[in-house]
Short mmCIF file of C-alpha atoms in Angstrom, two decimals:
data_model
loop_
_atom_site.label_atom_id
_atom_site.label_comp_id
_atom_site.label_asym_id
_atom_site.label_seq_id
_atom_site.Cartn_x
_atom_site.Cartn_y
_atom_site.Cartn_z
CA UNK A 18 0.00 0.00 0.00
CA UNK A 19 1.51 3.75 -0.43
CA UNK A 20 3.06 5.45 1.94
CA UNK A 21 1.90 7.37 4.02
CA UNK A 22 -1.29 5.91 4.79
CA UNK A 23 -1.42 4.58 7.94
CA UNK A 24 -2.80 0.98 8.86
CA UNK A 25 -5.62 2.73 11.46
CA UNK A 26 -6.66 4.63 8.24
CA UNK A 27 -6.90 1.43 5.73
CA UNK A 28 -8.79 -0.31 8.14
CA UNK A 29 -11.25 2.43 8.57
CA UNK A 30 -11.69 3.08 4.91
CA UNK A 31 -11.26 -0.57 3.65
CA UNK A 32 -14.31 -1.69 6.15
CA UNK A 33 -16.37 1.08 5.17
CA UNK A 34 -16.91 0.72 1.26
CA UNK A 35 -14.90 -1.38 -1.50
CA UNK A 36 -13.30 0.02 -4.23
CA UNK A 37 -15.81 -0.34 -7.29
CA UNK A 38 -16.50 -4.02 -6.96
CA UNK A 39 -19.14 -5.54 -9.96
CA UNK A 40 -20.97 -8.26 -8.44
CA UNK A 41 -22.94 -10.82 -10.33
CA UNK A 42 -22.63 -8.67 -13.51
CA UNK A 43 -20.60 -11.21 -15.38
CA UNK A 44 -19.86 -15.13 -14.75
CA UNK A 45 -16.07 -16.25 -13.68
CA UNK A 46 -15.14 -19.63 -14.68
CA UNK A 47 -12.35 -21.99 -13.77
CA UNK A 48 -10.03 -24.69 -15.62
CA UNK A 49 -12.16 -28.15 -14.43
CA UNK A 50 -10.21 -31.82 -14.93
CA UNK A 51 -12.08 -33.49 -17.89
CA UNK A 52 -13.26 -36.13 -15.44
CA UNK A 53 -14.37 -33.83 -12.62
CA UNK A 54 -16.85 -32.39 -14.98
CA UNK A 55 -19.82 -33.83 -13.86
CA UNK A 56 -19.72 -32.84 -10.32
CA UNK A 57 -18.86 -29.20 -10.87
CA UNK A 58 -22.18 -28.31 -9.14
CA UNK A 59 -20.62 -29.23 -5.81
CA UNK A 60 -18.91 -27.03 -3.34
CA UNK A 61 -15.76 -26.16 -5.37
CA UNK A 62 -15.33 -22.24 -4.19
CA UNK A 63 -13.68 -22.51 -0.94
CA UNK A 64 -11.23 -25.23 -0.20
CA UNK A 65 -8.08 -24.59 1.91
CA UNK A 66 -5.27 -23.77 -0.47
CA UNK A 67 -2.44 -23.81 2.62
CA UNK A 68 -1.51 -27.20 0.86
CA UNK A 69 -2.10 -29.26 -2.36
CA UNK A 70 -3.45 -32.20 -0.12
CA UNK A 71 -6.07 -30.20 2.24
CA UNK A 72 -9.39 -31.24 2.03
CA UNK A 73 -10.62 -29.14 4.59
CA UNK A 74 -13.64 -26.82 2.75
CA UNK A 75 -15.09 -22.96 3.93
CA UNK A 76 -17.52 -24.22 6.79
CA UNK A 77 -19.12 -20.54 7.48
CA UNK A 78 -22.61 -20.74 7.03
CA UNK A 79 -22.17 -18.53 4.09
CA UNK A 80 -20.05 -21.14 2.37
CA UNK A 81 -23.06 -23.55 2.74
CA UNK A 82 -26.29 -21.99 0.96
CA UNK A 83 -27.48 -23.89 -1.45
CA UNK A 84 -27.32 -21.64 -3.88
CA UNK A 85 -24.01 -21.51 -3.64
CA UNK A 86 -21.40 -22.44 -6.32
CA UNK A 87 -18.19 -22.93 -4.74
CA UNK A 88 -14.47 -22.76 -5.97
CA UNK A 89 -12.56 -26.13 -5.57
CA UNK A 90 -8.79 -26.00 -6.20
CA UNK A 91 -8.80 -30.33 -6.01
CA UNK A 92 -10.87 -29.88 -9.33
CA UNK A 93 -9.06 -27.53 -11.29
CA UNK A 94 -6.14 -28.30 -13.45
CA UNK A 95 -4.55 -24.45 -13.98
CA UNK A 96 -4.90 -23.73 -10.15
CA UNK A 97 -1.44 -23.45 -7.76
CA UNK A 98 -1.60 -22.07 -4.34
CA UNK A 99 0.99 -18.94 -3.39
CA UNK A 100 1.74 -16.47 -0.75
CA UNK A 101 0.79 -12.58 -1.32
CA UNK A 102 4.12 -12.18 -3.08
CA UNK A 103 3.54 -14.90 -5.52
CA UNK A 104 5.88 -17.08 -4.68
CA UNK A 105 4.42 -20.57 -4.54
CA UNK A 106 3.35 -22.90 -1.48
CA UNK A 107 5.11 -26.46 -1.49
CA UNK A 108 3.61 -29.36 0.07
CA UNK A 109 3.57 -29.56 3.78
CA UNK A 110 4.48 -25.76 4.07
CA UNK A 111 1.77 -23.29 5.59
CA UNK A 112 0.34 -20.54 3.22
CA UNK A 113 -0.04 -17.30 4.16
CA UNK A 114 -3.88 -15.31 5.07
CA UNK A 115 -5.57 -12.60 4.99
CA UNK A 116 -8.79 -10.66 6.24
CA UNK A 117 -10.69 -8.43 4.51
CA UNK A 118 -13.84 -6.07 5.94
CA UNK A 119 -16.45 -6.27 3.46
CA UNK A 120 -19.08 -3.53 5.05
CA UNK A 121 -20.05 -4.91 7.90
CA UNK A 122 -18.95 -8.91 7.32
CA UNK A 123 -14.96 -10.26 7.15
CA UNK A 124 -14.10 -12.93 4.59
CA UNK A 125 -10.79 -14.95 5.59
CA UNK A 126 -8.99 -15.69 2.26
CA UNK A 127 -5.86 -18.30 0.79
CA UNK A 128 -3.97 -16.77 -1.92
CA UNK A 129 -3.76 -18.86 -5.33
CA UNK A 130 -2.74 -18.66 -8.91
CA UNK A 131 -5.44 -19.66 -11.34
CA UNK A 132 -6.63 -19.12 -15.18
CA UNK A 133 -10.07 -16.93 -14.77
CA UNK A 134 -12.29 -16.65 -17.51
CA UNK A 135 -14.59 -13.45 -18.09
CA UNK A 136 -17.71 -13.93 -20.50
CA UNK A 137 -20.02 -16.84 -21.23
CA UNK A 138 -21.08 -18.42 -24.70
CA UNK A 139 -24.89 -17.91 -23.31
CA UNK A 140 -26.54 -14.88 -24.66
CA UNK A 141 -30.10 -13.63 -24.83
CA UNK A 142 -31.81 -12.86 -28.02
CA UNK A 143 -31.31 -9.05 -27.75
CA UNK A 144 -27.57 -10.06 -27.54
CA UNK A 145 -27.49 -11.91 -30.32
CA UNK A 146 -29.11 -9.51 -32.82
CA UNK A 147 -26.68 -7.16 -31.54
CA UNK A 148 -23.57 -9.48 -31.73
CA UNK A 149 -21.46 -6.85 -34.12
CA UNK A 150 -21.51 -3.91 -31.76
CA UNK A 151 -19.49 -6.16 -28.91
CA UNK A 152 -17.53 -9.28 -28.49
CA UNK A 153 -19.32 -11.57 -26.18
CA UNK A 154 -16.84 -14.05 -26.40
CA UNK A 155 -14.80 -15.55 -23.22
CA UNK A 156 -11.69 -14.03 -22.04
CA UNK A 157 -8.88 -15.72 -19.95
CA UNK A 158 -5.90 -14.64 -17.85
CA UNK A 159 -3.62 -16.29 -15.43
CA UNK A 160 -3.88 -13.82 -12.43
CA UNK A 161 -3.92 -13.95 -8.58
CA UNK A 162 -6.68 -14.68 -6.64
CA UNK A 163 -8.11 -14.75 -3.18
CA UNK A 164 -10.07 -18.04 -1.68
CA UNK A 165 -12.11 -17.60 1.07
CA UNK A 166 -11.68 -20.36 3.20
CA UNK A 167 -14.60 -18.15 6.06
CA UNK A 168 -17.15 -15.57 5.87
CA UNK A 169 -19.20 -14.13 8.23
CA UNK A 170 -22.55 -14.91 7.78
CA UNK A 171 -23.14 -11.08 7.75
CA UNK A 172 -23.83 -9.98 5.02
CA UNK A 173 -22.31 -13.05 2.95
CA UNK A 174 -25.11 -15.63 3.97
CA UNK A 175 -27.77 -13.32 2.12
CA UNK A 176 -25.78 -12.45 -1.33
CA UNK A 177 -26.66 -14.67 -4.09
CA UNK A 178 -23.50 -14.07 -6.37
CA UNK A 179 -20.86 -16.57 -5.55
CA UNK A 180 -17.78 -14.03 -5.43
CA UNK A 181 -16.63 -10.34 -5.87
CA UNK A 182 -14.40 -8.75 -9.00
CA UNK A 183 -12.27 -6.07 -7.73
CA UNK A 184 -11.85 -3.36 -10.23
CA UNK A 185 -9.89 -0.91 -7.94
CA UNK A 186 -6.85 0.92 -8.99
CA UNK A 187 -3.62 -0.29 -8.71
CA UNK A 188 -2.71 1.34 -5.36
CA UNK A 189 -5.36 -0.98 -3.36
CA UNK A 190 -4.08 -4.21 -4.52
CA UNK A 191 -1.66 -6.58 -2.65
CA UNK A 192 0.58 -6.32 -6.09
CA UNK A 193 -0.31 -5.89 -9.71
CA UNK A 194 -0.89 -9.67 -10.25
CA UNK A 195 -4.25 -9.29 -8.26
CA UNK A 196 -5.12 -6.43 -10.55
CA UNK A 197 -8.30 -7.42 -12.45
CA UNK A 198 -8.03 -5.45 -15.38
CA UNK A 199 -4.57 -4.10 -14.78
CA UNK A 200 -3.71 -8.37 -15.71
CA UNK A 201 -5.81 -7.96 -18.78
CA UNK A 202 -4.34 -4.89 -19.98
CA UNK A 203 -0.71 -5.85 -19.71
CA UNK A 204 -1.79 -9.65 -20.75
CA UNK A 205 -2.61 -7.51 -24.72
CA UNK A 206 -6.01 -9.38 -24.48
CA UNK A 207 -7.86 -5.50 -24.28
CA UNK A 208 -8.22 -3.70 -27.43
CA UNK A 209 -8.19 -0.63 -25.34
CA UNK A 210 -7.22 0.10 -21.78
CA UNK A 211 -10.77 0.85 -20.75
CA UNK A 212 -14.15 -1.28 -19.56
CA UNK A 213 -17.53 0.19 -18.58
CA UNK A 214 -20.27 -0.77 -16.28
CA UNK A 215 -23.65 -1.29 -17.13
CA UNK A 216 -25.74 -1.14 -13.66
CA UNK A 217 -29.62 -2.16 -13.66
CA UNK A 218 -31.23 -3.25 -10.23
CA UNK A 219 -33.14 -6.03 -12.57
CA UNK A 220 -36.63 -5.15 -11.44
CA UNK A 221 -37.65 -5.50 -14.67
CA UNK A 222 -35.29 -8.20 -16.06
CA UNK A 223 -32.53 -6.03 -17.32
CA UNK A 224 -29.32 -7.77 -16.90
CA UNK A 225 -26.27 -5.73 -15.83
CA UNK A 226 -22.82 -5.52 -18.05
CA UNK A 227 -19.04 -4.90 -17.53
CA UNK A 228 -17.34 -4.54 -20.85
CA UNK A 229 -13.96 -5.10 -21.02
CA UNK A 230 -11.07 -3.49 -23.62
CA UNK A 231 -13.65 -0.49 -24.26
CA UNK A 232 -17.56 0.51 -24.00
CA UNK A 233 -20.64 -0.31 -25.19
CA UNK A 234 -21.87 2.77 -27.66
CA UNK A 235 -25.30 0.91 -27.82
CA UNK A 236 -25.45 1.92 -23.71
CA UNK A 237 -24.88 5.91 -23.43
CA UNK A 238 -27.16 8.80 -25.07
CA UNK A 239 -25.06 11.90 -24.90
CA UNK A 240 -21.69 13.25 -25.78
CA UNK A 241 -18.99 11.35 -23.85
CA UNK A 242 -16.90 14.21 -21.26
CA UNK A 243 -14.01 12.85 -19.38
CA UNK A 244 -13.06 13.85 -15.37
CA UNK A 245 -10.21 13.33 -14.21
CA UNK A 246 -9.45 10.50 -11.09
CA UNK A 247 -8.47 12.59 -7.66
CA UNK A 248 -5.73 10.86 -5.70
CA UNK A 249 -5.20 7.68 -7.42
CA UNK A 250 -2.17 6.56 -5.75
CA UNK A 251 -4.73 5.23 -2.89
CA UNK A 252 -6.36 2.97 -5.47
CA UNK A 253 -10.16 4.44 -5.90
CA UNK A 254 -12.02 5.50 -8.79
CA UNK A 255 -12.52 9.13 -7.37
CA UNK A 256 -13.92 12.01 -8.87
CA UNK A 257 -13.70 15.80 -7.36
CA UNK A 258 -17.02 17.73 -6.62
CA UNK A 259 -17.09 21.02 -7.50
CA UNK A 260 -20.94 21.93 -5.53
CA UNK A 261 -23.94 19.74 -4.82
CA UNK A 262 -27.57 21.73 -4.91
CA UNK A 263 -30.58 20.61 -3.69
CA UNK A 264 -33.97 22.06 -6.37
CA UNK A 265 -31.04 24.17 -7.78
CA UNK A 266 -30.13 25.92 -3.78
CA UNK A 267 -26.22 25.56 -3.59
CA UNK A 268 -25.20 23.44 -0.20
CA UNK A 269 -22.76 24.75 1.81
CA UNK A 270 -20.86 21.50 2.12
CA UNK A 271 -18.77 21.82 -0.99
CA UNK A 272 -17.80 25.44 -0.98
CA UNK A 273 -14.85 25.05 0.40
CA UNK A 274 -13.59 23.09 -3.19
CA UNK A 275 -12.31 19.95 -0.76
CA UNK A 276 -15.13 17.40 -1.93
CA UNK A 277 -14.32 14.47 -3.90
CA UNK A 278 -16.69 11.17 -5.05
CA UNK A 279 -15.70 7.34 -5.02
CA UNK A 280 -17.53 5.46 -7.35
CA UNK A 281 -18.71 2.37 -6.02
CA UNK A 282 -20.87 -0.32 -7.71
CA UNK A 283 -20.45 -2.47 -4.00
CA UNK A 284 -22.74 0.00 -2.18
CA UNK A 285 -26.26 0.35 -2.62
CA UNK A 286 -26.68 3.98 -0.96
CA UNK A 287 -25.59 7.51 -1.48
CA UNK A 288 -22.58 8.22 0.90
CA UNK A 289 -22.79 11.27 2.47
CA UNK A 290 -20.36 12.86 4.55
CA UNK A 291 -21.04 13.35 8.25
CA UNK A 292 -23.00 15.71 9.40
CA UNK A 293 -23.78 17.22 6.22
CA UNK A 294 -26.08 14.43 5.93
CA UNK A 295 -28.85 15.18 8.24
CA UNK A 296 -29.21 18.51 5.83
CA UNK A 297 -29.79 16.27 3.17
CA UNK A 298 -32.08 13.86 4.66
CA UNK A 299 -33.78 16.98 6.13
CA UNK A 300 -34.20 18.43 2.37
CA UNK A 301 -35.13 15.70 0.26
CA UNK A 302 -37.27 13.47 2.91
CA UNK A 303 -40.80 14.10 2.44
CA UNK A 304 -44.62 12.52 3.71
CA UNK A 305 -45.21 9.56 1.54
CA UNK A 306 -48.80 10.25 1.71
CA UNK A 307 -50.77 7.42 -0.23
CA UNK A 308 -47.78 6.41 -2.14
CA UNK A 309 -46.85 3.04 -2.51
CA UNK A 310 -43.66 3.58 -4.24
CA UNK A 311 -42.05 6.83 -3.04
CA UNK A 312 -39.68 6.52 -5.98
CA UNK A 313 -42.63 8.62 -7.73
CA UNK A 314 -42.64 11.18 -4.68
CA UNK A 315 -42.74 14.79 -5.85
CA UNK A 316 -39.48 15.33 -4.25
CA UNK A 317 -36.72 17.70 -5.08
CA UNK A 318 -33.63 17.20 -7.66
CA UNK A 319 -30.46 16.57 -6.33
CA UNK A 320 -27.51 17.72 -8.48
CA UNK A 321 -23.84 16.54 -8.30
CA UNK A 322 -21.44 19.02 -10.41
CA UNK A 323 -17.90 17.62 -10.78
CA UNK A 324 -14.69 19.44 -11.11
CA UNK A 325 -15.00 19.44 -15.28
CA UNK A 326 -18.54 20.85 -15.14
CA UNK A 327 -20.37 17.72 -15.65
CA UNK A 328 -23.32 17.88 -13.68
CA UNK A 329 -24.37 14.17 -12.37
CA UNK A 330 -28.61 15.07 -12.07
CA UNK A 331 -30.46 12.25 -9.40
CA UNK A 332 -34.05 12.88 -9.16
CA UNK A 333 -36.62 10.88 -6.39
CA UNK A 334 -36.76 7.75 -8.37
CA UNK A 335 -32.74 7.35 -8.18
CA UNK A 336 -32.31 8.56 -4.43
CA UNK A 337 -35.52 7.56 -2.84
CA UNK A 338 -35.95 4.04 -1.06
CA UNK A 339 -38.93 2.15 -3.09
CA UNK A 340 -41.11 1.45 -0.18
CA UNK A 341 -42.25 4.05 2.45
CA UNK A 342 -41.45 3.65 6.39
CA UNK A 343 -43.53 3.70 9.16
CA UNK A 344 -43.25 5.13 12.63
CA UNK A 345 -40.11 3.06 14.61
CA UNK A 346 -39.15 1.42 11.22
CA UNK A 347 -34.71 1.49 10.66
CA UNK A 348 -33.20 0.30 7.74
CA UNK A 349 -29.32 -0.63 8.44
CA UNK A 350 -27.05 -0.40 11.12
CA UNK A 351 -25.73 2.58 12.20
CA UNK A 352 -22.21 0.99 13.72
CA UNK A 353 -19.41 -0.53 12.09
CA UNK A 354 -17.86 -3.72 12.91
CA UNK A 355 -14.40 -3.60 14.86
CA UNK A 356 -11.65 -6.21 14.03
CA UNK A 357 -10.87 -8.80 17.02
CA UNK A 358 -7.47 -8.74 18.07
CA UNK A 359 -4.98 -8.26 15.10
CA UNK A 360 -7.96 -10.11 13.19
CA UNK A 361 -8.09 -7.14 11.18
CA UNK A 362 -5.07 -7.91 8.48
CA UNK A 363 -2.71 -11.13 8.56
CA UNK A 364 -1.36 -9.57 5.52
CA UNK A 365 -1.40 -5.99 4.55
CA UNK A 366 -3.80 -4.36 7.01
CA UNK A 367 -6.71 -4.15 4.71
CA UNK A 368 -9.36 -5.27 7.11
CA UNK A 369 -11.03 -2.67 9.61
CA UNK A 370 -13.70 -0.70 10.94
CA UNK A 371 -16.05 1.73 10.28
CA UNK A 372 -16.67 4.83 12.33
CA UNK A 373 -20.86 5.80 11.51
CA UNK A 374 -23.27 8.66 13.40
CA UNK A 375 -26.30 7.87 15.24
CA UNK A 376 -29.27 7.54 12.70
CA UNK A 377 -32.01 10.01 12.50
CA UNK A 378 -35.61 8.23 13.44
CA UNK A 379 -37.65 8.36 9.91
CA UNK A 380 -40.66 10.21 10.12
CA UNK A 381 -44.10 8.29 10.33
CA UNK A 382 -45.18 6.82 6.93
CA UNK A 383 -41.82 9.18 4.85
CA UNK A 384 -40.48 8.59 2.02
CA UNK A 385 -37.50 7.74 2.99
CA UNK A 386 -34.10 8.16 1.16
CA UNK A 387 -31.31 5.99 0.16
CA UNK A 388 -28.77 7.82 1.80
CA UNK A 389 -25.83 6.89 4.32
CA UNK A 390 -24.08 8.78 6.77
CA UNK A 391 -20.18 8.72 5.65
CA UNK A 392 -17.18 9.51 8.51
CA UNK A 393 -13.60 8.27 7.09
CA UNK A 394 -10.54 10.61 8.28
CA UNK A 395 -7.82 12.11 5.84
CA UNK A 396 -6.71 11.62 3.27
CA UNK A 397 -9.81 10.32 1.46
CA UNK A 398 -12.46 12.34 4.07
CA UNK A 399 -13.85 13.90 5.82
CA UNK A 400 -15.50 15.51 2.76
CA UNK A 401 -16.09 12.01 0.49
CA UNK A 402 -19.12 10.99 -1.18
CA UNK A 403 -19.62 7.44 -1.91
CA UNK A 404 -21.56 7.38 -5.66
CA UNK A 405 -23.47 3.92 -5.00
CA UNK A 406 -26.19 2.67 -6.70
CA UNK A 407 -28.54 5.81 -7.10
CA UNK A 408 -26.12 7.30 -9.20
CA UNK A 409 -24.67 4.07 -11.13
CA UNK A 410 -28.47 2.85 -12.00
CA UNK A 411 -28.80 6.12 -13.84
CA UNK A 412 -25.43 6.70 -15.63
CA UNK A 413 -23.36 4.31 -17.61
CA UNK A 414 -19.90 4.97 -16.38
CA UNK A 415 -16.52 3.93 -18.55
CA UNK A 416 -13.41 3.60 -16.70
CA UNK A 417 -9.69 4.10 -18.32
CA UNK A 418 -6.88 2.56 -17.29
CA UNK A 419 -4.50 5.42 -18.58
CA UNK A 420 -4.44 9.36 -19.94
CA UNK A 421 -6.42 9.79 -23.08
CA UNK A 422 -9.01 11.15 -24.88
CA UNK A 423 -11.92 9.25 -26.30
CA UNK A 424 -14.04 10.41 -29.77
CA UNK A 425 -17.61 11.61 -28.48
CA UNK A 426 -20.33 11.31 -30.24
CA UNK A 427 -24.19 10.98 -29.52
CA UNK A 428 -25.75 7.65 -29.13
CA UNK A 429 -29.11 5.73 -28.55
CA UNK A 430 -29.90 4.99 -24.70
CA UNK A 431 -30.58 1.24 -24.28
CA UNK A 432 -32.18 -0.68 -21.07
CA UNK A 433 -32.15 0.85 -17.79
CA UNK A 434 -29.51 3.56 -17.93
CA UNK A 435 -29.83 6.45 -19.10
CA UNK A 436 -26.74 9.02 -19.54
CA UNK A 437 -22.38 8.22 -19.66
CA UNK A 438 -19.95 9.51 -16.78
CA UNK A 439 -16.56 8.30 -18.31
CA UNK A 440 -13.59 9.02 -15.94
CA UNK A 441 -10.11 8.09 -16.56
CA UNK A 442 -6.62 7.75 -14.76
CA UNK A 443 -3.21 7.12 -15.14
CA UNK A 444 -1.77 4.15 -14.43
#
């Protein structure tokens, strides 16, 4: 991790969000012996990788859903287990762990080397009839991975994808090798050093999208305009805020030009930073009335403007939760979850806790928002917005790898998202 950030601070900001993690938006495959095939519905996902011979499987009652497909290392031909640095773990030796927060849940991981395939040969009709506007077909790397050999059953044993895709910068990974797409680029498999993520919340069967080596033009409506990444030596795909208004009223938490925005596709709430958020809540909360879905509340806009004038606009339907609360109703947990002992990071001190303020009560029958209270000290707070959900459900957003420009042109809007926020980075 770069210096100087401090291990107090990486815990704190690690166990508080993830840097842009797509879950469930594309399928990850592994190398299977030929006559293992058959029984690659069992628990493959999360057997010990300390040693070749282990046949001791994850046991957390996360591990164990039923609808869980699991990684086996016993089954796959291409897999070899390692230490952080790579180097490789010999029979009868010990491998090295690590602990990662995840919100408010840990995962205990074994490091391994394994081919990883992006992309599946299954496509829907719309897909198909669209085939010459992007390559659907598989892509596979060699590249490092994590195993989790325990989870906490908070929040794990309620997910229904099977694992998570980190698509952080460089400066968040234990070394380049565990780089998603930094292995891709440098592998020559990306016909550009860009991907972009297609978001929906599937309520009406839309299926999400990462595209790798470029965009999807079928995806965005509107001239393409570029911001730059903020502090990308500490890994995230940040943006800086220029003001934030409220029906078009400037707020005052911005003025003093120090706000910046992660994006995040791993939370599913607004990040606000503490205590400007009980201004917000105050502002943009509202009676539901006889509203059954206060996503159509007549409630105010909320506008984003970043650094390079590009104004992200979220309006009640983005921001608002879908159903209204009643009188003594919470949503979420208002503290974080502390490490126990040195729990927190057997290997680079990425595990941690969060720091959160005391909820506000919601109002009797409100419309309540989709909003969460952020605290994280320097250098990435105090003023840091997380851009969740409510803003990726509404923008396509294209990510690049390195310092360029990219032709802009207008195109058609298709499925749930409606406008482009490209950023890019050098890297």
């Amino acid at each position: 991790l770069p210096k100087p950030l401090s291990d107090s601070f990486v815990k704190i900001a690690m166990k508080w969000f993830t840097p842009l993690l797509v879950m469930s938006l594309i399928s990850l495959t592994q190398s299977l012996r030929k006559e293992d095939t058959e029984n690659d519905h069992l628990r493959q996902r999360s057997e010990n990788l300390r040693v070749v011979q282990v046949k001791r499987v994850c046991k957390s009652e996360a591990c164990l859903m039923p609808h869980r497909k699991l990684y086996s290392q016993r089954l796959s031909n291409t897999s070899v287990p390692i230490n952080s640095d790579g180097s490789r773990v010999h029979p009868n030796e010990l491998g090295e762990q690590v602990t990662i927060g995840f919100g408010t849940g840990e995962i205990t991981g074994e490091f391994a080397k394994e081919r990883v395939c992006f992309g599946s040969d299954a496509r829907n009709a719309s897909v198909d009839a669209l085939q010459d506007a992007v390559d659907y077909n598989p892509l596979c790397v060699e590249m490092s991975i994590i195993v989790a050999v325990e989870m906490s059953s908070q929040p794990f044993k309620s997910f229904q994808f099977d694992g998570i895709l980190g698509l952080g910068l460089p400066g968040l990974t234990m070394s380049r090798n565990f780089s998603t797409f930094d292995v891709i680029v440098h592998s020559g498999l990306a016909a550009q050093p860009r991907f972009g993520v297609f978001l929906c919340d599937g309520e009406f069967g839309e299926q999400s999208e990462v595209s790798f080596g470029g965009f999807d033009p079928r995806r965005i409506m509107e001239p393409i305009s570029w911001s730059q990444v903020a502090m990308e030596e500490l890994g995230y795909w940040q943006v800086r805020i220029r003001s934030i208004r409220i029906n078009g009223e400037v707020l005052e938490v911005c003025m003093d030009g120090t706000c910046r925005g992660v994006l995040d596709t791993g939370t599913s709430h607004l990040g606000i930073p503490a205590p400007y958020n009980k201004d917000f809540e105050k502002r943009l909360q509202m009676d539901a009335g006889d509203l059954l879905d206060c996503r159509n509340a007549d409630a105010p806009m909320l506008e984003i403007e970043l650094l390079e004038g590009k104004v992200i606009t979220l309006y009640p339907f983005n921001y608002m939760r879908r159903l209204p609360l009643r009188d003594g109703v919470t949503v979420g947990s208002t503290e974080g979850v502390r490490p126990k002992g040195d729990a927190a990071a057997k290997v680079a001190g990425v595990a941690g806790s969060a720091r959160f303020p005391k909820a506000r009560k919601p109002f009797g029958g409100a419309s309540h928002t989709a909003l969460q209270p952020v605290k994280l000290p320097e250098p990435l707070g105090p003023k840091l917005f997380i851009l969740g959900e409510p803003v990726l459900h509404r923008y396509y957003t294209v990510y690049d790898w390195q310092e360029k420009k990219v032709p802009r042109g207008e195109k058609n809007m298709m499925g749930c998202t409606w406008s482009t926020m490209p950023i890019y980075a050098k890297s």
